[in-house]
Backbone as a printed PyTorch tensor [residue, N CA C, xyz], in Angstrom:
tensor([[[ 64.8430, 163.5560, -22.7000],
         [ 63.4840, 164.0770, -22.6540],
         [ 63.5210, 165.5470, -23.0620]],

        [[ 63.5570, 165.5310, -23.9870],
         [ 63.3480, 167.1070, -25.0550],
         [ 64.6210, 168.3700, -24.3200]],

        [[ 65.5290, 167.6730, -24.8680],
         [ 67.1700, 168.4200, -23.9070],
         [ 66.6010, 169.8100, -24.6620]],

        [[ 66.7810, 170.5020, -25.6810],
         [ 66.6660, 172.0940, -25.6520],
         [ 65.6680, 172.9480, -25.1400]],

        [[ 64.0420, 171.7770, -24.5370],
         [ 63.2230, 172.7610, -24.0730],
         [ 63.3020, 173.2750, -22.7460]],

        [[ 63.1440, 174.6760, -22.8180],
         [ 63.5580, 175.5660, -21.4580],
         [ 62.5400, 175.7560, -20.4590]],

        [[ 61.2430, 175.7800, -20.9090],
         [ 60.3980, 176.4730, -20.6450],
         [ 58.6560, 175.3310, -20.5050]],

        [[ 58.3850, 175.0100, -19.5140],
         [ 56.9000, 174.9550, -20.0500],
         [ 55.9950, 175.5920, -19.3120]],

        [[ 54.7380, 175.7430, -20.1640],
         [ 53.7170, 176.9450, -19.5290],
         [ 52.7480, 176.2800, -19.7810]],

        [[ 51.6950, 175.5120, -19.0020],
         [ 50.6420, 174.7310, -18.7380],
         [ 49.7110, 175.3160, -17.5790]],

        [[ 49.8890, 176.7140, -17.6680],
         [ 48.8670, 177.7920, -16.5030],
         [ 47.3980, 177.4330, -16.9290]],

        [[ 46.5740, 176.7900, -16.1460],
         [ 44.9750, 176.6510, -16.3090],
         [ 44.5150, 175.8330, -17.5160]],

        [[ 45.0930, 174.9410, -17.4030],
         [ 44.6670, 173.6240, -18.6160],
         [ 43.7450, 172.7260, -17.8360]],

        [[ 43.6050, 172.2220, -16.3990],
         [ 42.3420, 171.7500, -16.2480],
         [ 43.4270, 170.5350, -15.6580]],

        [[ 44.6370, 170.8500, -16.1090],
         [ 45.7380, 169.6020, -15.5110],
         [ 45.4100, 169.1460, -13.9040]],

        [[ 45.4790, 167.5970, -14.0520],
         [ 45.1320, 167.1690, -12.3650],
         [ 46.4820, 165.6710, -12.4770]],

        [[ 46.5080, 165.7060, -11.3360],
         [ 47.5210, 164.4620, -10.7810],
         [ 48.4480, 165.0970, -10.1900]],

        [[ 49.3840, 164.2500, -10.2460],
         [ 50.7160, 164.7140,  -9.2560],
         [ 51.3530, 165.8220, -10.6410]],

        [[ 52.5210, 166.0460,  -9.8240],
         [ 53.3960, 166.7490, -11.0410],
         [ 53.9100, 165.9070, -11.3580]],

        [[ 54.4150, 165.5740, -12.8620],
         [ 55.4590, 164.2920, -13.3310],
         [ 57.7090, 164.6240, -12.6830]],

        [[ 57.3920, 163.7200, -12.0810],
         [ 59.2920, 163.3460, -11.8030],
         [ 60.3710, 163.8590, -12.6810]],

        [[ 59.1380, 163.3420, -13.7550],
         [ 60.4330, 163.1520, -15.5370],
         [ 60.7020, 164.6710, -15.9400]],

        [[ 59.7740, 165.3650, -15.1380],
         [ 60.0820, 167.0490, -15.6720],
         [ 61.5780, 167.8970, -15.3010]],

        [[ 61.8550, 166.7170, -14.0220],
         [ 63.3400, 166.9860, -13.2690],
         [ 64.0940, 166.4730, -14.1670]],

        [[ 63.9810, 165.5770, -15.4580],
         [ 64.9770, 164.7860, -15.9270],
         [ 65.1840, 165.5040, -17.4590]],

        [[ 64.6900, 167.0800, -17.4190],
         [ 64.8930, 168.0240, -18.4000],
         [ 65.6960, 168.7980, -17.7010]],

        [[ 67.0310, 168.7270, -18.7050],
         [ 68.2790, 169.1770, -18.4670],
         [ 68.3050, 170.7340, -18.4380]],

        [[ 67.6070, 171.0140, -19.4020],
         [ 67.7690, 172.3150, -19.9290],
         [ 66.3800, 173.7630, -19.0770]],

        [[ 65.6250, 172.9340, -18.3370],
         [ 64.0150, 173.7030, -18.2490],
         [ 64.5900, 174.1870, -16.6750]],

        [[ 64.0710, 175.7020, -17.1580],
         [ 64.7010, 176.7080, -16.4260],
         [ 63.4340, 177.0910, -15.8190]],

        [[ 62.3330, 177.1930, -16.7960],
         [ 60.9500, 178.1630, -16.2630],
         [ 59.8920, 176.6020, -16.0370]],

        [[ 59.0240, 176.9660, -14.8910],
         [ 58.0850, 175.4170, -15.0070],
         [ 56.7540, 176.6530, -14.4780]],

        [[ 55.9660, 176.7470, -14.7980],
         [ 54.8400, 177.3780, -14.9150],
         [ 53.1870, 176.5180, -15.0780]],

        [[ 52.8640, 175.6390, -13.1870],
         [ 51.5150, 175.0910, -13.6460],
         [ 50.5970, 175.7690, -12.8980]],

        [[ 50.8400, 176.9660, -12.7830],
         [ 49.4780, 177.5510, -11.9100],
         [ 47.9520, 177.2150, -12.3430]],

        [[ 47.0520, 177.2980, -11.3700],
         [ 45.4320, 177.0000, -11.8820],
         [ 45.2250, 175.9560, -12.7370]],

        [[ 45.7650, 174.7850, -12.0480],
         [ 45.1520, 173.7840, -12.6360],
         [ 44.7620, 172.7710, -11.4180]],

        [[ 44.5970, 171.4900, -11.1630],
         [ 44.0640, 170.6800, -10.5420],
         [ 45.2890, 169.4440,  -9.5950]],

        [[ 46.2420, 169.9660,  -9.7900],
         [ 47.3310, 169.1000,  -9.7090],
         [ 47.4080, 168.7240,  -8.0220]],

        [[ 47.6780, 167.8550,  -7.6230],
         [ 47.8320, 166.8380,  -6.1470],
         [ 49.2940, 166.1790,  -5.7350]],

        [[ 49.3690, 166.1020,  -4.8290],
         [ 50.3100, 165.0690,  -4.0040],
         [ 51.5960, 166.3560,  -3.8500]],

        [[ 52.8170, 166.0340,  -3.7250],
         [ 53.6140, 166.8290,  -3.3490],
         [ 54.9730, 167.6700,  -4.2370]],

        [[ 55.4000, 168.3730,  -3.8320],
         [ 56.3300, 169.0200,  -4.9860],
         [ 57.4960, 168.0850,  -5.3540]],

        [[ 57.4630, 167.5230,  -6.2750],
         [ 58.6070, 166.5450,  -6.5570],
         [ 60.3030, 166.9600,  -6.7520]],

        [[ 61.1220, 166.1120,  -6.1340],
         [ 62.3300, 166.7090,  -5.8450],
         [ 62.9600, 166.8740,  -6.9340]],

        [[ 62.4090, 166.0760,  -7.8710],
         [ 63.6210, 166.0860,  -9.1880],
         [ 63.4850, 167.4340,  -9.9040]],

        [[ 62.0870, 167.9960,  -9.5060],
         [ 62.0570, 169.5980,  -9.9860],
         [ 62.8750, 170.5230,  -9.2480]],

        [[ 62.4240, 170.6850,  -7.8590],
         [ 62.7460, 171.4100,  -7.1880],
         [ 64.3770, 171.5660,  -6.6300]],

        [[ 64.7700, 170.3240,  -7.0970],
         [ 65.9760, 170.9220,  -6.8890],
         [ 67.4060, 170.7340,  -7.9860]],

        [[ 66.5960, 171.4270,  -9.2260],
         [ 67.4310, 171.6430,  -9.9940],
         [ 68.2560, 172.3990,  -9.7580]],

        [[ 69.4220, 172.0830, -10.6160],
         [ 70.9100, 173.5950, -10.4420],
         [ 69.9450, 174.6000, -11.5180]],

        [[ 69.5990, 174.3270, -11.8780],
         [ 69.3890, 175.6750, -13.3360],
         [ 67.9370, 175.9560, -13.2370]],

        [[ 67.0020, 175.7410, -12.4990],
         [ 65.9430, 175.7260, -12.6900],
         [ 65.8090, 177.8060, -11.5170]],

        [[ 65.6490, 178.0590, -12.6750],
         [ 65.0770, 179.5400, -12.5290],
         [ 63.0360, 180.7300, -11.9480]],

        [[ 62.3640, 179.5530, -12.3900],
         [ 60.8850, 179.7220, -12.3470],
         [ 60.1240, 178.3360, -12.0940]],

        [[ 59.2580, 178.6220, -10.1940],
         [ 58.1750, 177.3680, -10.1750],
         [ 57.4270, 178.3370,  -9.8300]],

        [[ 56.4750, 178.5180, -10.3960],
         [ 55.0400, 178.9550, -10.2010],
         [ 53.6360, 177.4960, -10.4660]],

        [[ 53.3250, 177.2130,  -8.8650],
         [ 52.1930, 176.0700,  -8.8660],
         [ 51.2950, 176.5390,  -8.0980]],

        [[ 50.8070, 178.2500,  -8.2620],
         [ 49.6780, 178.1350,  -7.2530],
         [ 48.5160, 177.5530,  -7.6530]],

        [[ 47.8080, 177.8180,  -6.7000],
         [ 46.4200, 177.6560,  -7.1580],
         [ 46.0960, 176.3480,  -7.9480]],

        [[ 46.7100, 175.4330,  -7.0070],
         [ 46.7160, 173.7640,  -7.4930],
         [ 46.0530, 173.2370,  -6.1460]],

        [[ 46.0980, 171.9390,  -5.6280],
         [ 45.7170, 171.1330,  -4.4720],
         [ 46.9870, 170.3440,  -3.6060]],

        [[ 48.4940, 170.9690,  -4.2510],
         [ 49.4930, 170.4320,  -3.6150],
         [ 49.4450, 170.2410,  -2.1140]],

        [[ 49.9720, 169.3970,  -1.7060],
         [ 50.3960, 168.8690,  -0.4080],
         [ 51.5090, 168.5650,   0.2200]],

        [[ 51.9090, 168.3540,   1.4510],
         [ 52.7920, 168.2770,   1.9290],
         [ 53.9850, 169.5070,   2.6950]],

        [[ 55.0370, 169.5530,   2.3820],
         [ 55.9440, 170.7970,   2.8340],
         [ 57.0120, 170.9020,   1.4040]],

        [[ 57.4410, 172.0660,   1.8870],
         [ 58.2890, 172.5650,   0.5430],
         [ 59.7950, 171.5590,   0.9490]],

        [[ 60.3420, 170.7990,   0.4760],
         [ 61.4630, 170.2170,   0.0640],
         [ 62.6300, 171.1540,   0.7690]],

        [[ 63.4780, 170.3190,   2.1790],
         [ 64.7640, 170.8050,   1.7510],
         [ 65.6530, 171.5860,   0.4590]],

        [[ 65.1940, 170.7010,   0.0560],
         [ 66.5700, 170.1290,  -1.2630],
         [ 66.2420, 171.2060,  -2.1850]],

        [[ 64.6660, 172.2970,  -1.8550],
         [ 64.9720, 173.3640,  -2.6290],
         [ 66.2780, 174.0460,  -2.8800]],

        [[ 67.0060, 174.0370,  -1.7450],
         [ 68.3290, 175.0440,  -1.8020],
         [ 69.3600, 174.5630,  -2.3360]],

        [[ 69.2130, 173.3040,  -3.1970],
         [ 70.1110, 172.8520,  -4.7840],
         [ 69.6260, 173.5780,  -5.6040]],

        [[ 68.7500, 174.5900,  -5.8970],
         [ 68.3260, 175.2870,  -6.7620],
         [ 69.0380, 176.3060,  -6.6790]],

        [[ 69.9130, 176.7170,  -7.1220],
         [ 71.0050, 177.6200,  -6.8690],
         [ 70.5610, 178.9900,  -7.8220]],

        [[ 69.8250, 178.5310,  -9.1370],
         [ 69.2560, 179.9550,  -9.8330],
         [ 67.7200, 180.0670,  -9.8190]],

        [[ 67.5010, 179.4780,  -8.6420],
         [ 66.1250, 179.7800,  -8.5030],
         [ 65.6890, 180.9930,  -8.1230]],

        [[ 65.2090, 181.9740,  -8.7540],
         [ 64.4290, 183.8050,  -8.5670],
         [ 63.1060, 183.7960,  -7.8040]],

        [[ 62.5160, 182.9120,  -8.1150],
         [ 60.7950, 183.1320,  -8.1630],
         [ 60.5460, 181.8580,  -7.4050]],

        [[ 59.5090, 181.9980,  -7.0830],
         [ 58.7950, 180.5730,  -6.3230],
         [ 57.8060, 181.3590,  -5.8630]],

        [[ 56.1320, 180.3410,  -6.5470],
         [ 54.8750, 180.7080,  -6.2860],
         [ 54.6880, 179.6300,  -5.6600]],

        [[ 53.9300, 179.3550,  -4.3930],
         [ 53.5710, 178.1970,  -4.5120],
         [ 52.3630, 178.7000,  -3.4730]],

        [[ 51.6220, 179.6230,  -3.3220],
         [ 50.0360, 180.2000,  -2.8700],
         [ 48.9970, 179.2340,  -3.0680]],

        [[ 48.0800, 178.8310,  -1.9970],
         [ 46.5180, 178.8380,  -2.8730],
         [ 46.8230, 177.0160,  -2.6550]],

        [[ 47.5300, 176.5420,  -1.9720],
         [ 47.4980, 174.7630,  -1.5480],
         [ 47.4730, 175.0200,  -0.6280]],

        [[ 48.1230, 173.4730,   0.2040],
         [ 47.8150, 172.9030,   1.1840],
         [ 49.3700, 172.6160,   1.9930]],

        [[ 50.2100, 173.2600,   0.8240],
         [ 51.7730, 173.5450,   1.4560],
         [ 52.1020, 173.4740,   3.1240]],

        [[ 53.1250, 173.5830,   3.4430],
         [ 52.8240, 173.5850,   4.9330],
         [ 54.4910, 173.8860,   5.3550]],

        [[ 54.8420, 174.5730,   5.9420],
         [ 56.6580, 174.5660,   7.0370],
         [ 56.3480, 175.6650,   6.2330]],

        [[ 58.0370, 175.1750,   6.6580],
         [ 58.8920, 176.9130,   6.4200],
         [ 59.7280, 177.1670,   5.3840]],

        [[ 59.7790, 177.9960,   4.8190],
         [ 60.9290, 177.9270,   3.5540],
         [ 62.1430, 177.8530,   3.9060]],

        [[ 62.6020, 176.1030,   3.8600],
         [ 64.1300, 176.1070,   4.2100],
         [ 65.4320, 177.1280,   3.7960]]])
């Protein structure tokens, strides 16, 4: 699923549903950027706990649930937005 792309930036496209799974099954995507859009259900693990995944910015969506253990397989993770849902705990 598109091995050299690093990066996607889908900030305020009007995007709604869950986040897609298959975005975890990009080897290479370091930055994930869906702030201000419409998006639901919960932060999916196959993102969140990438080794290489560097940038999640999802505020200002309708997410649910709690932030994932398994964040802390994210070993080059810098940044994490996740403001403006329905998030809930503690940052493991």
């Amino acid at each position: 699923l598109l091995p050299a792309l690093n990066a996607v930036l889908l900030g305020a496209n009007a995007l709604a549903g869950p986040i897609p799974t298959e975005l975890g099954e990009m080897s290479s995507l370091e930055v994930l950027h869906l702030e201000g859009n419409q998006l639901t259900g919960s932060l999916p693990l196959e993102v969140v706990s990438s080794p290489i995944i560097d940038e999640i910015f999802v505020t200002s969506n309708k997410l649910s649930g709690t932030i994932p253990t398994e964040i802390g397989l994210a070993t080059a993770l810098r940044y994490l937005g996740l403001g403006r849902n329905g998030i809930t705990g503690a940052v493991p």
